[in-house]
Coordinates of C-alpha atoms in Angstrom, one line a residue:
M1 CA -13.9 12.8 5.1
P2 CA -15.2 12.9 8.7
G3 CA -12.7 14.0 11.4
R4 CA -10.5 11.4 13.0
Q5 CA -12.8 11.1 16.0
G6 CA -15.8 10.5 13.7
V7 CA -14.1 7.8 11.8
S8 CA -12.9 6.0 14.9
A9 CA -16.4 6.1 16.3
I10 CA -17.7 4.1 13.2
V11 CA -14.9 1.5 13.4
P12 CA -12.6 1.6 16.4
G13 CA -8.9 1.9 15.4
V14 CA -9.6 3.1 11.8
R15 CA -7.2 5.8 10.7
Q16 CA -7.6 8.4 8.0
R17 CA -4.6 9.4 6.0
W18 CA -3.4 11.2 2.8
L19 CA -1.3 9.6 0.1
D20 CA 0.5 11.2 -2.9
A21 CA 0.4 8.8 -5.8
N22 CA 0.7 9.2 -9.6
G23 CA 0.6 13.0 -9.2
L24 CA -2.6 13.1 -7.2
R25 CA -3.6 13.5 -3.5
F26 CA -5.6 10.5 -2.3
A27 CA -7.6 10.1 0.9
A28 CA -7.7 6.7 2.5
L29 CA -9.0 4.7 5.4
E30 CA -6.5 2.4 7.2
L31 CA -7.0 -0.3 9.7
G32 CA -4.7 -2.8 11.3
D33 CA -1.0 -3.6 11.0
G34 CA 0.9 -6.2 9.1
P35 CA 1.1 -7.2 5.4
L36 CA -0.6 -4.6 3.2
V37 CA -4.0 -5.3 1.6
L38 CA -5.2 -2.5 -0.7
C39 CA -9.0 -2.4 -1.1
L40 CA -10.3 -0.5 -4.2
H41 CA -13.9 0.5 -4.7
G42 CA -15.9 1.1 -7.8
F43 CA -19.1 2.8 -9.0
P44 CA -21.4 3.9 -7.4
D45 CA -19.5 3.4 -4.2
T46 CA -16.8 4.7 -1.8
A47 CA -14.1 3.3 0.4
W48 CA -16.5 3.2 3.3
S49 CA -18.2 0.1 2.0
F50 CA -15.0 -1.9 2.7
L51 CA -14.9 -1.2 6.4
P52 CA -16.5 -4.5 7.6
V53 CA -14.1 -6.4 5.4
M54 CA -11.2 -4.2 6.7
Q55 CA -12.1 -5.1 10.2
R56 CA -11.8 -8.8 9.4
L57 CA -8.5 -8.3 7.7
A58 CA -7.1 -6.2 10.6
A59 CA -8.2 -8.9 13.1
D60 CA -6.4 -11.5 11.1
G61 CA -3.1 -9.5 11.2
Y62 CA -3.3 -7.5 8.0
R63 CA -3.0 -3.8 7.3
A64 CA -6.0 -2.9 5.2
V65 CA -6.0 0.4 3.3
A66 CA -9.0 1.6 1.3
P67 CA -8.4 4.7 -0.8
F68 CA -11.1 6.9 -2.2
M69 CA -10.6 6.5 -5.9
R70 CA -9.5 9.3 -8.3
G71 CA -12.0 12.1 -8.2
Y72 CA -14.2 10.6 -5.4
L73 CA -14.7 12.8 -2.3
P74 CA -12.4 13.6 -0.5
T75 CA -9.6 12.5 -2.9
A76 CA -8.5 15.3 -5.3
V77 CA -10.2 15.9 -8.6
P78 CA -7.4 15.6 -11.2
P79 CA -6.8 19.0 -12.8
D80 CA -6.4 17.4 -16.3
G81 CA -9.6 15.4 -15.9
D82 CA -7.8 12.1 -16.7
Y83 CA -10.0 9.0 -15.8
R84 CA -8.6 6.6 -18.3
A85 CA -8.4 3.0 -17.2
T86 CA -4.7 3.0 -17.9
T87 CA -4.3 5.9 -15.5
L88 CA -6.3 4.1 -12.8
A89 CA -3.9 1.2 -13.1
A90 CA -1.0 3.7 -12.6
D91 CA -2.9 4.9 -9.5
V92 CA -2.9 1.4 -8.1
L93 CA 0.9 1.0 -8.6
G94 CA 1.5 4.5 -7.2
L95 CA -0.6 3.8 -4.1
I96 CA 1.4 0.6 -3.4
D97 CA 4.6 2.6 -3.8
A98 CA 3.3 5.3 -1.4
L99 CA 2.4 2.7 1.2
G100 CA 5.8 1.3 1.5
G101 CA 6.9 0.1 -2.0
R102 CA 6.7 -3.6 -1.2
A103 CA 4.5 -6.0 -3.1
A104 CA 0.9 -6.0 -1.8
A105 CA -2.3 -8.0 -2.0
V106 CA -5.0 -6.1 -3.8
V107 CA -8.8 -6.5 -3.5
G108 CA -10.6 -4.6 -6.3
H109 CA -14.3 -4.3 -6.8
D110 CA -16.0 -3.0 -10.1
W111 CA -13.7 -0.2 -11.4
G112 CA -11.3 -1.1 -8.6
S113 CA -11.2 -4.6 -10.1
L114 CA -10.4 -3.4 -13.6
A115 CA -7.7 -1.0 -12.3
A116 CA -6.1 -3.8 -10.2
Q117 CA -6.1 -6.3 -13.0
L118 CA -4.5 -3.8 -15.5
A119 CA -1.9 -3.0 -12.8
A120 CA -1.2 -6.7 -12.3
I121 CA -0.6 -7.0 -16.1
R122 CA 1.6 -3.9 -16.2
K123 CA 3.8 -4.7 -13.1
P124 CA 3.1 -8.2 -11.6
E125 CA 6.0 -7.9 -9.2
A126 CA 4.2 -5.2 -7.3
M127 CA 1.3 -7.5 -6.5
E128 CA 1.5 -10.6 -4.3
R129 CA -2.1 -11.7 -4.7
L130 CA -5.1 -10.3 -6.5
V131 CA -8.8 -10.6 -5.6
A132 CA -10.8 -9.4 -8.7
C133 CA -14.5 -8.8 -7.8
A134 CA -17.5 -8.3 -10.1
V135 CA -15.4 -7.7 -13.2
P136 CA -13.8 -10.5 -15.2
H137 CA -10.5 -10.3 -17.0
P138 CA -10.8 -7.2 -19.2
G139 CA -9.8 -9.0 -22.4
H140 CA -12.3 -11.8 -21.6
F141 CA -15.1 -9.2 -21.0
A142 CA -14.3 -7.3 -24.2
T143 CA -14.4 -10.4 -26.4
R144 CA -17.3 -12.2 -24.8
L145 CA -20.0 -9.5 -25.0
R146 CA -23.4 -10.9 -26.0
L147 CA -26.8 -9.4 -26.2
R148 CA -27.8 -10.2 -22.6
Q149 CA -24.7 -8.4 -21.2
L150 CA -25.1 -5.5 -23.6
R151 CA -28.6 -5.0 -22.2
R152 CA -27.2 -4.9 -18.7
S153 CA -24.5 -2.5 -19.8
Y154 CA -26.9 0.1 -21.4
Y155 CA -25.9 2.7 -18.8
I156 CA -22.4 2.9 -20.2
G157 CA -23.8 4.2 -23.5
L158 CA -26.1 6.5 -21.5
F159 CA -23.1 7.9 -19.6
Q160 CA -21.4 9.0 -22.9
L161 CA -24.0 11.7 -23.3
P162 CA -23.2 15.2 -22.0
R163 CA -25.1 16.6 -19.0
L164 CA -28.2 14.4 -19.3
P165 CA -26.8 11.6 -17.1
E166 CA -25.9 14.1 -14.3
R167 CA -29.5 15.5 -14.3
L168 CA -31.0 12.0 -14.4
I169 CA -28.9 10.8 -11.4
V170 CA -29.6 13.7 -9.1
A171 CA -33.3 14.0 -10.0
Q172 CA -35.8 13.1 -7.3
D173 CA -33.2 12.6 -4.6
F174 CA -31.1 10.2 -6.6
R175 CA -34.0 7.9 -7.3
W176 CA -32.5 6.6 -10.6
L177 CA -29.2 5.8 -8.9
R178 CA -31.1 3.9 -6.1
E179 CA -32.9 1.9 -8.7
L180 CA -29.7 1.1 -10.5
I181 CA -28.2 -0.2 -7.3
R182 CA -31.3 -2.3 -6.7
R183 CA -31.1 -3.7 -10.2
W184 CA -27.5 -4.6 -9.7
S185 CA -28.0 -6.2 -6.3
P186 CA -31.7 -7.2 -6.2
G187 CA -31.4 -9.0 -2.8
W188 CA -29.8 -6.1 -1.0
T189 CA -32.0 -4.0 1.3
F190 CA -29.6 -1.1 1.8
S191 CA -30.2 1.6 4.4
E192 CA -30.0 5.3 4.0
A193 CA -27.0 5.3 6.3
E194 CA -25.1 3.0 3.9
L195 CA -25.9 5.3 1.0
A196 CA -25.2 8.6 2.8
P197 CA -21.4 8.8 2.1
L198 CA -22.0 8.0 -1.6
L199 CA -24.8 10.5 -2.0
A200 CA -22.9 13.2 -0.1
G201 CA -20.0 12.9 -2.5
L202 CA -22.0 12.7 -5.7
S203 CA -24.0 15.7 -4.7
E204 CA -21.0 17.8 -5.7
P205 CA -21.2 18.4 -9.5
A206 CA -17.5 18.0 -10.0
R207 CA -17.5 14.7 -8.1
L208 CA -20.4 13.3 -10.1
Q209 CA -18.6 14.3 -13.3
A210 CA -15.5 12.6 -12.1
A211 CA -17.4 9.3 -11.4
L212 CA -19.0 9.4 -14.9
G213 CA -15.6 10.4 -16.4
Y214 CA -14.4 6.8 -15.8
Y215 CA -17.1 5.6 -18.3
R216 CA -16.8 8.6 -20.7
Q217 CA -13.1 8.0 -21.1
L218 CA -13.3 4.3 -21.9
P219 CA -12.9 5.0 -25.7
Q220 CA -9.8 7.1 -24.9
S221 CA -8.5 4.3 -22.7
L222 CA -8.4 2.0 -25.7
R223 CA -6.7 4.6 -27.9
V224 CA -3.6 4.7 -25.6
P225 CA -0.7 3.1 -27.6
G226 CA -0.5 -0.6 -26.8
A227 CA -3.8 -0.5 -24.8
W228 CA -5.5 -3.4 -26.6
R229 CA -2.5 -5.6 -26.2
W230 CA -2.3 -4.7 -22.6
V231 CA -6.0 -5.5 -22.1
Q232 CA -5.6 -8.9 -23.7
S233 CA -2.5 -9.9 -21.8
P234 CA -2.6 -12.8 -19.3
I235 CA -2.3 -12.1 -15.6
T236 CA 0.5 -14.0 -13.9
V237 CA -0.3 -13.0 -10.3
P238 CA -2.2 -15.6 -8.1
T239 CA -5.8 -14.5 -8.5
L240 CA -9.2 -15.1 -6.9
A241 CA -12.2 -14.0 -8.9
I242 CA -15.4 -13.4 -7.0
C243 CA -18.8 -12.8 -8.7
G244 CA -22.3 -12.6 -7.3
A245 CA -24.8 -15.2 -8.6
E246 CA -27.5 -12.5 -8.8
D247 CA -25.4 -9.7 -10.3
G248 CA -27.5 -7.5 -12.5
C249 CA -24.5 -5.4 -13.7
I250 CA -22.1 -8.0 -15.0
G251 CA -23.6 -11.4 -15.2
P252 CA -21.8 -14.4 -13.5
E253 CA -21.7 -16.2 -16.8
M254 CA -19.2 -13.6 -18.0
F255 CA -16.6 -15.3 -15.7
D256 CA -17.0 -18.7 -17.4
G257 CA -14.1 -19.9 -19.4
Q258 CA -11.6 -17.2 -18.4
Q259 CA -9.2 -19.5 -16.6
W260 CA -6.7 -19.5 -19.5
R261 CA -6.2 -15.7 -19.1
Y262 CA -4.6 -16.3 -15.7
T263 CA -1.3 -18.1 -16.0
G264 CA -0.7 -18.0 -12.3
P265 CA -2.8 -19.9 -9.7
Y266 CA -6.5 -19.1 -10.3
Q267 CA -9.7 -19.7 -8.4
C268 CA -13.2 -18.4 -8.9
R269 CA -16.0 -18.1 -6.3
R270 CA -19.6 -17.5 -7.1
M271 CA -21.4 -16.1 -4.1
Q272 CA -25.0 -17.4 -4.0
G273 CA -27.7 -14.9 -3.1
A274 CA -25.3 -12.0 -3.7
G275 CA -25.5 -9.4 -6.4
H276 CA -23.0 -6.8 -7.7
F277 CA -22.1 -5.3 -4.2
M278 CA -21.3 -8.6 -2.6
Q279 CA -18.9 -7.0 -0.1
C280 CA -21.8 -5.0 1.3
E281 CA -24.5 -7.7 1.0
Q282 CA -22.5 -10.5 2.6
P283 CA -19.4 -8.9 4.1
Q284 CA -18.6 -11.9 6.4
Q285 CA -18.8 -14.5 3.7
F286 CA -16.9 -12.2 1.3
A287 CA -14.2 -11.7 3.9
D288 CA -14.0 -15.5 4.4
H289 CA -13.2 -15.9 0.7
V290 CA -10.6 -13.2 0.8
L291 CA -8.9 -14.4 3.9
G292 CA -8.9 -18.0 2.8
F293 CA -7.2 -17.0 -0.4
L294 CA -4.6 -14.7 1.3
R295 CA -3.7 -17.4 3.8
G296 CA -3.6 -20.0 1.1

């Protein structure tokens, strides 16, 4: 993580901090004061991508905190190599506890969305509102897979292989990873500066193995006692689901018909012209949706 002066130069007022949660040391970016909004990134991404949204949240009177997820630089790499989805959910609850222990609003994208939704099922009283981005309800996704989505999700099978995915990702200056991002967000013309924090982190072999560990431990996640019942359980927390109309990772049709899995107030927004990384592609519109929901 850059020094405090470097962080503040990127976004005035942003603070860097360390948090102990679920037995691990997390690095985080923090901006603003007021009710807590926890922003959770996914793959391939870092907490940095939430900074424009965090600015809007802070300007509207919220305290936005974006941790670097388990194993992502500069958060610690877990000594036991545990990246199960159930552990990620425990991280979310631990982070809320470490940040004051009061119920928080949570904005999760990709793996952050899955972790937040599982945390909302496990301990709904810890979450005031949930914004689940790019990933539908986990039980809905698991039971609605069709050929079209299976084709999009081919990379999950690829990531189960040992060593080969790591070599593929770093080859030719991360060319394969860049192409993956373009496929997931076909309308996003990202800059090298936007990718720099991600590539710097994944250049470390242990960090790249950590990021792929989320996928490699999906089978173990489902073998945790009671995991399938957990995945299929309804979410009672007021929820806003956001998907990109051009998402090439998880198609927007995967969000159709999932309302019954949310027994609390539920809304769904489909962002036109946006792909998987909607918070990077259209940060102001994304922030409008989040703030409208939080105020609601």
